[in-house]
PDB file of C-alpha atoms in Angstrom:
ATOM      1  CA  MET Y   1       0.094  25.359  68.424  1.00 38.00           C
ATOM      2  CA  ALA Y   2       2.473  26.661  71.059  1.00 39.00           C
ATOM      3  CA  PRO Y   3       4.406  29.832  70.237  1.00 39.00           C
ATOM      4  CA  GLN Y   4       7.759  29.259  68.542  1.00 44.00           C
ATOM      5  CA  ASP Y   5      10.976  31.011  69.398  1.00 46.00           C
ATOM      6  CA  ALA Y   6      12.579  33.004  66.564  1.00 48.00           C
ATOM      7  CA  VAL Y   7      15.944  31.391  67.297  1.00 51.00           C
ATOM      8  CA  LEU Y   8      14.960  27.867  68.339  1.00 56.00           C
ATOM      9  CA  GLY Y   9      11.657  27.436  66.490  1.00 75.00           C
ATOM     10  CA  TRP Y  10      12.978  26.744  63.013  1.00 90.00           C
ATOM     11  CA  ASP Y  11      13.202  22.977  63.376  1.00 92.00           C
ATOM     12  CA  GLU Y  12       9.427  22.495  63.230  1.00 93.00           C
ATOM     13  CA  ASP Y  13       7.702  21.109  60.143  1.00 93.00           C
ATOM     14  CA  THR Y  14       4.787  23.531  60.394  1.00 93.00           C
ATOM     15  CA  ASN Y  15       7.100  26.517  60.473  1.00 95.00           C
ATOM     16  CA  ALA Y  16       9.329  25.169  57.685  1.00 95.00           C
ATOM     17  CA  GLU Y  17       6.359  24.610  55.386  1.00 95.00           C
ATOM     18  CA  ALA Y  18       4.950  28.074  56.134  1.00 95.00           C
ATOM     19  CA  TYR Y  19       8.315  29.711  55.522  1.00 95.00           C
ATOM     20  CA  ALA Y  20       8.854  27.866  52.238  1.00 93.00           C
ATOM     21  CA  ALA Y  21       5.356  28.774  51.056  1.00 94.00           C
ATOM     22  CA  PHE Y  22       6.078  32.425  51.831  1.00 95.00           C
ATOM     23  CA  THR Y  23       9.309  32.380  49.812  1.00 93.00           C
ATOM     24  CA  ARG Y  24       7.466  30.888  46.848  1.00 91.00           C
ATOM     25  CA  THR Y  25       4.669  33.454  46.977  1.00 94.00           C
ATOM     26  CA  HIS Y  26       6.431  36.666  47.984  1.00 94.00           C
ATOM     27  CA  PRO Y  27       9.666  38.223  46.677  1.00 93.00           C
ATOM     28  CA  MET Y  28      11.289  39.256  49.979  1.00 93.00           C
ATOM     29  CA  TYR Y  29      13.813  36.453  50.412  1.00 94.00           C
ATOM     30  CA  GLU Y  30      14.404  36.020  46.701  1.00 94.00           C
ATOM     31  CA  ALA Y  31      15.341  39.700  46.418  1.00 95.00           C
ATOM     32  CA  THR Y  32      17.706  39.713  49.390  1.00 97.00           C
ATOM     33  CA  SER Y  33      19.236  36.422  48.247  1.00 97.00           C
ATOM     34  CA  ARG Y  34      19.960  37.733  44.770  1.00 97.00           C
ATOM     35  CA  ASP Y  35      21.455  40.904  46.220  1.00 98.00           C
ATOM     36  CA  LEU Y  36      23.893  38.959  48.396  1.00 98.00           C
ATOM     37  CA  ALA Y  37      24.766  36.518  45.628  1.00 98.00           C
ATOM     38  CA  ARG Y  38      25.557  39.404  43.305  1.00 98.00           C
ATOM     39  CA  ARG Y  39      27.760  41.134  45.874  1.00 98.00           C
ATOM     40  CA  ALA Y  40      29.669  37.921  46.612  1.00 98.00           C
ATOM     41  CA  GLY Y  41      31.249  37.909  43.120  1.00 97.00           C
ATOM     42  CA  LEU Y  42      30.557  34.322  42.110  1.00 98.00           C
ATOM     43  CA  ALA Y  43      31.482  34.315  38.414  1.00 96.00           C
ATOM     44  CA  ASP Y  44      34.621  32.227  38.995  1.00 96.00           C
ATOM     45  CA  ALA Y  45      33.590  30.454  42.194  1.00 98.00           C
ATOM     46  CA  ARG Y  46      34.193  26.745  42.700  1.00 98.00           C
ATOM     47  CA  LEU Y  47      32.672  26.346  46.188  1.00 98.00           C
ATOM     48  CA  VAL Y  48      30.100  28.585  47.871  1.00 98.00           C
ATOM     49  CA  VAL Y  49      28.669  28.108  51.355  1.00 98.00           C
ATOM     50  CA  ASP Y  50      25.081  29.173  52.035  1.00 98.00           C
ATOM     51  CA  LEU Y  51      25.228  29.670  55.802  1.00 98.00           C
ATOM     52  CA  CYS Y  52      21.987  29.313  57.768  1.00 98.00           C
ATOM     53  CA  GLY Y  53      20.583  28.307  54.400  1.00 97.00           C
ATOM     54  CA  GLY Y  54      17.172  27.134  55.592  1.00 96.00           C
ATOM     55  CA  ALA Y  55      14.991  25.758  52.803  1.00 96.00           C
ATOM     56  CA  GLY Y  56      17.301  26.952  50.040  1.00 96.00           C
ATOM     57  CA  ALA Y  57      16.038  30.359  48.890  1.00 95.00           C
ATOM     58  CA  THR Y  58      19.555  31.792  48.896  1.00 97.00           C
ATOM     59  CA  ALA Y  59      21.106  28.627  47.481  1.00 98.00           C
ATOM     60  CA  ARG Y  60      18.760  28.979  44.503  1.00 97.00           C
ATOM     61  CA  ALA Y  61      20.046  32.500  43.837  1.00 97.00           C
ATOM     62  CA  VAL Y  62      23.650  31.329  44.166  1.00 98.00           C
ATOM     63  CA  LEU Y  63      23.092  28.416  41.793  1.00 98.00           C
ATOM     64  CA  ASP Y  64      21.884  30.868  39.153  1.00 97.00           C
ATOM     65  CA  LEU Y  65      25.215  32.749  39.241  1.00 97.00           C
ATOM     66  CA  ILE Y  66      27.950  30.155  39.730  1.00 98.00           C
ATOM     67  CA  PRO Y  67      29.718  28.327  36.885  1.00 96.00           C
ATOM     68  CA  PRO Y  68      28.338  24.906  35.844  1.00 96.00           C
ATOM     69  CA  HIS Y  69      31.169  23.044  37.569  1.00 96.00           C
ATOM     70  CA  ALA Y  70      30.873  24.876  40.909  1.00 98.00           C
ATOM     71  CA  ARG Y  71      29.273  23.514  44.085  1.00 98.00           C
ATOM     72  CA  VAL Y  72      27.077  24.972  46.818  1.00 98.00           C
ATOM     73  CA  VAL Y  73      26.935  23.685  50.389  1.00 98.00           C
ATOM     74  CA  SER Y  74      23.886  24.748  52.407  1.00 98.00           C
ATOM     75  CA  VAL Y  75      24.492  24.639  56.159  1.00 98.00           C
ATOM     76  CA  ASP Y  76      21.648  24.906  58.680  1.00 98.00           C
ATOM     77  CA  ASP Y  77      20.875  23.275  62.011  1.00 97.00           C
ATOM     78  CA  ALA Y  78      17.125  22.988  61.303  1.00 97.00           C
ATOM     79  CA  ALA Y  79      16.497  19.589  59.738  1.00 97.00           C
ATOM     80  CA  ALA Y  80      12.859  20.520  59.095  1.00 96.00           C
ATOM     81  CA  MET Y  81      13.894  23.446  56.884  1.00 97.00           C
ATOM     82  CA  GLN Y  82      16.320  21.265  54.975  1.00 97.00           C
ATOM     83  CA  ARG Y  83      13.714  18.568  54.433  1.00 96.00           C
ATOM     84  CA  VAL Y  84      11.607  21.133  52.621  1.00 96.00           C
ATOM     85  CA  GLY Y  85      14.641  22.323  50.686  1.00 96.00           C
ATOM     86  CA  ARG Y  86      15.650  18.859  49.562  1.00 96.00           C
ATOM     87  CA  ARG Y  87      12.129  18.275  48.284  1.00 94.00           C
ATOM     88  CA  THR Y  88      11.758  21.567  46.422  1.00 91.00           C
ATOM     89  CA  LEU Y  89      15.272  22.335  45.186  1.00 94.00           C
ATOM     90  CA  ALA Y  90      16.874  19.449  43.301  1.00 90.00           C
ATOM     91  CA  ASP Y  91      20.229  20.376  41.812  1.00 95.00           C
ATOM     92  CA  PRO Y  92      23.238  18.038  41.697  1.00 96.00           C
ATOM     93  CA  ARG Y  93      25.550  20.959  42.485  1.00 97.00           C
ATOM     94  CA  LEU Y  94      23.871  21.504  45.872  1.00 98.00           C
ATOM     95  CA  SER Y  95      24.552  19.513  49.032  1.00 98.00           C
ATOM     96  CA  TRP Y  96      23.059  19.900  52.503  1.00 98.00           C
ATOM     97  CA  ILE Y  97      24.779  19.788  55.892  1.00 98.00           C
ATOM     98  CA  THR Y  98      22.672  19.799  59.055  1.00 98.00           C
ATOM     99  CA  ALA Y  99      24.810  21.649  61.578  1.00 98.00           C
ATOM    100  CA  PRO Y 100      24.872  24.951  63.465  1.00 98.00           C
ATOM    101  CA  ALA Y 101      26.676  27.840  61.823  1.00 98.00           C
ATOM    102  CA  GLU Y 102      29.190  27.857  64.661  1.00 98.00           C
ATOM    103  CA  ARG Y 103      30.383  24.383  63.560  1.00 98.00           C
ATOM    104  CA  LEU Y 104      30.946  25.352  59.934  1.00 98.00           C
ATOM    105  CA  ALA Y 105      34.679  24.615  60.096  1.00 98.00           C
ATOM    106  CA  ASP Y 106      33.947  21.038  61.146  1.00 98.00           C
ATOM    107  CA  HIS Y 107      32.290  20.348  57.793  1.00 98.00           C
ATOM    108  CA  VAL Y 108      34.037  22.513  55.177  1.00 98.00           C
ATOM    109  CA  PRO Y 109      37.787  22.122  54.566  1.00 98.00           C
ATOM    110  CA  PRO Y 110      39.986  25.079  55.522  1.00 98.00           C
ATOM    111  CA  GLY Y 111      40.634  27.590  52.755  1.00 98.00           C
ATOM    112  CA  SER Y 112      38.321  25.816  50.324  1.00 98.00           C
ATOM    113  CA  ALA Y 113      35.391  28.247  49.936  1.00 98.00           C
ATOM    114  CA  ASP Y 114      35.424  31.106  47.462  1.00 98.00           C
ATOM    115  CA  ALA Y 115      32.468  32.748  49.181  1.00 98.00           C
ATOM    116  CA  VAL Y 116      30.145  32.419  52.154  1.00 98.00           C
ATOM    117  CA  VAL Y 117      26.725  34.074  52.081  1.00 98.00           C
ATOM    118  CA  CYS Y 118      24.246  34.395  54.936  1.00 98.00           C
ATOM    119  CA  ASN Y 119      20.815  35.881  54.300  1.00 98.00           C
ATOM    120  CA  SER Y 120      18.725  37.317  57.141  1.00 96.00           C
ATOM    121  CA  ALA Y 121      20.118  35.025  59.835  1.00 96.00           C
ATOM    122  CA  ILE Y 122      23.507  36.113  61.161  1.00 97.00           C
ATOM    123  CA  TRP Y 123      21.808  37.864  64.086  1.00 94.00           C
ATOM    124  CA  LYS Y 124      20.694  34.537  65.576  1.00 93.00           C
ATOM    125  CA  THR Y 125      24.212  33.091  65.721  1.00 97.00           C
ATOM    126  CA  ARG Y 126      27.156  33.617  68.057  1.00 98.00           C
ATOM    127  CA  THR Y 127      28.755  36.002  65.611  1.00 98.00           C
ATOM    128  CA  SER Y 128      32.296  36.000  66.987  1.00 98.00           C
ATOM    129  CA  THR Y 129      32.434  32.220  66.710  1.00 98.00           C
ATOM    130  CA  VAL Y 130      30.791  32.192  63.287  1.00 98.00           C
ATOM    131  CA  PHE Y 131      33.065  34.882  61.862  1.00 98.00           C
ATOM    132  CA  THR Y 132      36.107  32.891  62.974  1.00 98.00           C
ATOM    133  CA  ALA Y 133      34.698  29.762  61.327  1.00 98.00           C
ATOM    134  CA  VAL Y 134      33.987  31.676  58.114  1.00 98.00           C
ATOM    135  CA  ALA Y 135      37.542  33.032  58.032  1.00 98.00           C
ATOM    136  CA  HIS Y 136      38.814  29.472  58.476  1.00 98.00           C
ATOM    137  CA  VAL Y 137      36.943  28.030  55.485  1.00 98.00           C
ATOM    138  CA  LEU Y 138      37.435  30.960  53.093  1.00 98.00           C
ATOM    139  CA  ARG Y 139      40.357  30.908  50.693  1.00 98.00           C
ATOM    140  CA  PRO Y 140      42.661  33.959  50.734  1.00 98.00           C
ATOM    141  CA  GLY Y 141      40.727  36.658  48.892  1.00 98.00           C
ATOM    142  CA  GLY Y 142      37.428  34.873  49.546  1.00 98.00           C
ATOM    143  CA  THR Y 143      34.271  36.875  50.233  1.00 98.00           C
ATOM    144  CA  PHE Y 144      31.743  36.844  53.075  1.00 98.00           C
ATOM    145  CA  ALA Y 145      28.443  38.597  52.244  1.00 98.00           C
ATOM    146  CA  PHE Y 146      25.596  38.886  54.735  1.00 98.00           C
ATOM    147  CA  ASN Y 147      22.815  41.197  55.811  1.00 98.00           C
ATOM    148  CA  ILE Y 148      21.228  42.299  59.074  1.00 98.00           C
ATOM    149  CA  GLY Y 149      17.696  43.607  59.515  1.00 96.00           C
ATOM    150  CA  GLY Y 150      17.650  47.351  60.078  1.00 96.00           C
ATOM    151  CA  GLY Y 151      16.095  47.012  63.514  1.00 93.00           C
ATOM    152  CA  PHE Y 152      18.819  44.641  64.688  1.00 95.00           C
ATOM    153  CA  ALA Y 153      21.551  46.837  63.202  1.00 97.00           C
ATOM    154  CA  GLY Y 154      20.071  50.133  64.360  1.00 96.00           C
ATOM    155  CA  VAL Y 155      19.876  51.603  60.839  1.00 96.00           C
ATOM    156  CA  ARG Y 156      17.038  52.960  58.764  1.00 94.00           C
ATOM    157  CA  HIS Y 157      17.000  53.758  55.073  1.00 95.00           C
ATOM    158  CA  PRO Y 158      15.570  57.203  54.164  1.00 94.00           C
ATOM    159  CA  ASP Y 159      12.845  55.475  52.125  1.00 94.00           C
ATOM    160  CA  GLU Y 160      11.544  53.831  55.301  1.00 91.00           C
ATOM    161  CA  GLU Y 161      10.972  57.192  56.945  1.00 81.00           C
ATOM    162  CA  ALA Y 162       9.496  58.696  53.789  1.00 80.00           C
ATOM    163  CA  SER Y 163       7.012  55.846  53.370  1.00 80.00           C
ATOM    164  CA  ARG Y 164       5.496  56.099  56.845  1.00 75.00           C
ATOM    165  CA  LYS Y 165       1.915  57.305  56.658  1.00 77.00           C
ATOM    166  CA  GLY Y 166       0.631  55.695  59.824  1.00 83.00           C
ATOM    167  CA  PRO Y 167       1.538  53.091  62.421  1.00 90.00           C
ATOM    168  CA  SER Y 168       3.362  49.964  61.293  1.00 91.00           C
ATOM    169  CA  LEU Y 169       1.657  46.589  61.435  1.00 94.00           C
ATOM    170  CA  ASN Y 170       3.927  45.648  64.361  1.00 94.00           C
ATOM    171  CA  THR Y 171       2.777  48.747  66.235  1.00 93.00           C
ATOM    172  CA  LEU Y 172      -0.874  47.961  65.536  1.00 96.00           C
ATOM    173  CA  ILE Y 173      -0.362  44.375  66.760  1.00 97.00           C
ATOM    174  CA  HIS Y 174       0.975  45.651  70.074  1.00 95.00           C
ATOM    175  CA  GLN Y 175      -1.891  48.133  70.337  1.00 96.00           C
ATOM    176  CA  VAL Y 176      -4.502  45.418  69.747  1.00 97.00           C
ATOM    177  CA  ALA Y 177      -2.789  43.045  72.190  1.00 97.00           C
ATOM    178  CA  THR Y 178      -2.691  45.786  74.812  1.00 97.00           C
ATOM    179  CA  ARG Y 179      -6.337  46.733  74.244  1.00 96.00           C
ATOM    180  CA  ASP Y 180      -7.798  43.234  74.107  1.00 96.00           C
ATOM    181  CA  HIS Y 181      -5.410  41.109  76.162  1.00 95.00           C
ATOM    182  CA  ALA Y 182      -3.899  43.421  78.798  1.00 94.00           C
ATOM    183  CA  TYR Y 183      -0.524  42.988  77.108  1.00 96.00           C
ATOM    184  CA  THR Y 184       2.355  45.162  78.290  1.00 93.00           C
ATOM    185  CA  PRO Y 185       4.692  45.924  75.378  1.00 88.00           C
ATOM    186  CA  PRO Y 186       8.438  46.258  75.960  1.00 82.00           C
ATOM    187  CA  SER Y 187       9.777  49.699  76.733  1.00 75.00           C
ATOM    188  CA  ALA Y 188      10.615  51.891  73.788  1.00 63.00           C
ATOM    189  CA  ALA Y 189      14.305  51.778  74.703  1.00 57.00           C
ATOM    190  CA  ALA Y 190      14.334  47.970  74.821  1.00 59.00           C
ATOM    191  CA  ALA Y 191      12.407  47.710  71.573  1.00 59.00           C
ATOM    192  CA  THR Y 192      14.720  50.013  69.617  1.00 66.00           C
ATOM    193  CA  ALA Y 193      18.156  49.190  71.061  1.00 78.00           C
ATOM    194  CA  PRO Y 194      20.265  47.709  68.224  1.00 91.00           C
ATOM    195  CA  LYS Y 195      21.400  44.152  68.902  1.00 91.00           C
ATOM    196  CA  LEU Y 196      24.079  44.010  66.219  1.00 96.00           C
ATOM    197  CA  PRO Y 197      25.297  47.478  65.149  1.00 97.00           C
ATOM    198  CA  LEU Y 198      27.918  47.908  62.453  1.00 97.00           C
ATOM    199  CA  GLU Y 199      30.598  48.905  64.968  1.00 97.00           C
ATOM    200  CA  ALA Y 200      30.268  45.549  66.746  1.00 97.00           C
ATOM    201  CA  VAL Y 201      30.137  43.656  63.462  1.00 98.00           C
ATOM    202  CA  THR Y 202      33.283  45.370  62.158  1.00 98.00           C
ATOM    203  CA  ALA Y 203      35.198  44.708  65.374  1.00 98.00           C
ATOM    204  CA  ARG Y 204      34.224  41.024  65.429  1.00 98.00           C
ATOM    205  CA  LEU Y 205      35.094  40.569  61.765  1.00 98.00           C
ATOM    206  CA  ALA Y 206      38.493  42.169  62.335  1.00 98.00           C
ATOM    207  CA  ALA Y 207      39.121  39.912  65.320  1.00 98.00           C
ATOM    208  CA  ALA Y 208      38.415  36.932  63.061  1.00 98.00           C
ATOM    209  CA  GLY Y 209      40.859  38.179  60.418  1.00 98.00           C
ATOM    210  CA  LEU Y 210      38.283  39.502  57.957  1.00 98.00           C
ATOM    211  CA  THR Y 211      38.263  42.979  56.443  1.00 98.00           C
ATOM    212  CA  VAL Y 212      35.090  44.910  55.650  1.00 98.00           C
ATOM    213  CA  VAL Y 213      35.149  46.021  52.014  1.00 98.00           C
ATOM    214  CA  GLU Y 214      31.563  47.244  51.551  1.00 98.00           C
ATOM    215  CA  THR Y 215      28.592  48.293  53.651  1.00 98.00           C
ATOM    216  CA  GLU Y 216      25.274  49.671  52.490  1.00 98.00           C
ATOM    217  CA  VAL Y 217      21.891  50.372  54.021  1.00 98.00           C
ATOM    218  CA  THR Y 218      19.336  49.168  51.501  1.00 97.00           C
ATOM    219  CA  ALA Y 219      15.559  49.518  51.260  1.00 96.00           C
ATOM    220  CA  GLN Y 220      13.195  46.690  50.390  1.00 95.00           C
ATOM    221  CA  HIS Y 221       9.834  47.913  49.129  1.00 94.00           C
ATOM    222  CA  SER Y 222       6.800  45.786  49.866  1.00 94.00           C
ATOM    223  CA  THR Y 223       3.138  46.006  50.893  1.00 93.00           C
ATOM    224  CA  MET Y 224       1.147  45.577  54.059  1.00 95.00           C
ATOM    225  CA  ALA Y 225      -0.259  42.328  52.624  1.00 95.00           C
ATOM    226  CA  GLU Y 226       3.233  40.824  52.315  1.00 95.00           C
ATOM    227  CA  LYS Y 227       4.087  41.998  55.833  1.00 96.00           C
ATOM    228  CA  LYS Y 228       1.000  40.217  57.150  1.00 97.00           C
ATOM    229  CA  ALA Y 229       1.986  37.032  55.329  1.00 97.00           C
ATOM    230  CA  TRP Y 230       5.473  37.230  56.848  1.00 96.00           C
ATOM    231  CA  LEU Y 231       4.086  37.742  60.349  1.00 97.00           C
ATOM    232  CA  SER Y 232       1.914  34.658  59.855  1.00 96.00           C
ATOM    233  CA  ILE Y 233       5.016  32.434  59.825  1.00 96.00           C
ATOM    234  CA  PRO Y 234       5.099  30.957  63.337  1.00 94.00           C
ATOM    235  CA  VAL Y 235       8.629  32.089  64.283  1.00 93.00           C
ATOM    236  CA  PHE Y 236       7.858  35.664  63.267  1.00 95.00           C
ATOM    237  CA  ALA Y 237       4.385  35.951  64.805  1.00 95.00           C
ATOM    238  CA  ARG Y 238       3.832  38.792  67.263  1.00 94.00           C
ATOM    239  CA  PRO Y 239       3.787  39.681  70.077  1.00 95.00           C
ATOM    240  CA  ALA Y 240       6.969  37.682  70.567  1.00 89.00           C
ATOM    241  CA  ASP Y 241       6.500  37.705  74.335  1.00 91.00           C
ATOM    242  CA  GLY Y 242       3.435  37.572  76.559  1.00 90.00           C
ATOM    243  CA  GLY Y 243       2.807  33.829  76.449  1.00 91.00           C
ATOM    244  CA  PHE Y 244       0.329  33.941  73.544  1.00 95.00           C
ATOM    245  CA  THR Y 245      -0.436  30.797  71.570  1.00 94.00           C
ATOM    246  CA  HIS Y 246       0.016  30.926  67.818  1.00 93.00           C
ATOM    247  CA  ALA Y 247      -3.767  30.942  67.362  1.00 95.00           C
ATOM    248  CA  GLN Y 248      -4.044  33.968  69.642  1.00 97.00           C
ATOM    249  CA  ARG Y 249      -1.279  35.732  67.768  1.00 97.00           C
ATOM    250  CA  MET Y 250      -3.046  35.116  64.477  1.00 98.00           C
ATOM    251  CA  ARG Y 251      -6.279  36.567  65.849  1.00 97.00           C
ATOM    252  CA  ILE Y 252      -4.372  39.625  67.050  1.00 98.00           C
ATOM    253  CA  LEU Y 253      -2.703  39.908  63.626  1.00 98.00           C
ATOM    254  CA  ASP Y 254      -6.048  39.686  61.843  1.00 98.00           C
ATOM    255  CA  ALA Y 255      -7.513  42.400  64.074  1.00 98.00           C
ATOM    256  CA  ALA Y 256      -4.513  44.672  63.501  1.00 97.00           C
ATOM    257  CA  TYR Y 257      -4.603  44.065  59.754  1.00 97.00           C
ATOM    258  CA  THR Y 258      -8.182  45.273  59.527  1.00 97.00           C
ATOM    259  CA  LEU Y 259      -6.861  48.689  60.548  1.00 95.00           C
ATOM    260  CA  THR Y 260      -4.646  48.846  57.438  1.00 94.00           C
ATOM    261  CA  THR Y 261      -5.013  48.787  53.662  1.00 92.00           C
ATOM    262  CA  PRO Y 262      -3.459  45.712  51.956  1.00 92.00           C
ATOM    263  CA  ASP Y 263      -1.656  47.634  49.208  1.00 91.00           C
ATOM    264  CA  THR Y 264      -0.220  50.247  51.583  1.00 90.00           C
ATOM    265  CA  PRO Y 265       3.512  50.500  50.760  1.00 90.00           C
ATOM    266  CA  THR Y 266       5.958  49.332  53.418  1.00 93.00           C
ATOM    267  CA  VAL Y 267       9.742  49.570  53.472  1.00 94.00           C
ATOM    268  CA  THR Y 268      12.181  47.330  55.315  1.00 94.00           C
ATOM    269  CA  SER Y 269      15.751  48.469  55.886  1.00 96.00           C
ATOM    270  CA  TRP Y 270      18.766  46.154  55.704  1.00 97.00           C
ATOM    271  CA  LEU Y 271      22.405  46.625  56.577  1.00 98.00           C
ATOM    272  CA  VAL Y 272      24.437  44.729  53.964  1.00 98.00           C
ATOM    273  CA  VAL Y 273      28.040  43.860  54.815  1.00 98.00           C
ATOM    274  CA  VAL Y 274      30.692  42.398  52.534  1.00 98.00           C
ATOM    275  CA  ALA Y 275      33.974  41.286  54.092  1.00 98.00           C
ATOM    276  CA  ARG Y 276      37.003  39.538  52.677  1.00 98.00           C
ATOM    277  CA  ARG Y 277      39.770  37.310  53.874  1.00 98.00           C
ATOM    278  CA  PRO Y 278      43.000  39.122  52.961  1.00 97.00           C
ATOM    279  CA  GLU Y 279      45.123  37.723  50.169  1.00 93.00           C
ATOM    280  CA  ALA Y 280      48.081  35.663  51.271  1.00 78.00           C
ATOM    281  CA  THR Y 281      51.363  37.549  51.393  1.00 69.00           C
ATOM    282  CA  SER Y 282      54.649  36.004  50.361  1.00 56.00           C
TER     283      SER Y 282
END
């Protein structure tokens, strides 16, 4: 299997099946989905958009919280992910739209959505365009809840620092690739530079007419075994560069994993952002 790009590689059946299997076996996406759904305030919602909804992990959490008469629209441009979702999540309140996040306003009527949620994916969109589309479909007072991985946002929860008792699995992967395959890892500055810091997010939301009402850096506690399972999903396999095939990446991952203990605690940081479209003024 050729390596898959973390932005463009989602529309592959092999990746979609691996991702869906991971969400069924491990709590990572279920936990982040439930957190966003809770923050979105869905008790009285009539229409909720699950943006970049993939195979439906977040839609499932939303469906658990909305009233019986409410609807959920899951929007994603990866048909392969949605094929898995349609097969595994059958609920008459849920509909699927295959489209990029940037085209959200083409498919959802203006001012019709009570909430839009986006779990673990806003970083791979053109955020200025997406934020404008979200503002267009939200009703006045509607909520937009999303999260950004700590590395992308340039934040780290104190628990992540406290839990470190050795190199991360990502670090060990790069060390093994360097030792066995003459791999040259990216510079430390390039590897740690935040791609989507809160300052940029806030400015782009404001430009779209949305107001930030809550931000929090959260910690997700896991194990090295779950991290390995996550890195086995083709779009997340490492090293991301270097021209390795997926099979080579899996061999590197296996070699790095032997240097760890499966139940070693790991912590992933998230920046959670909740924004709102202002209420209409008379």
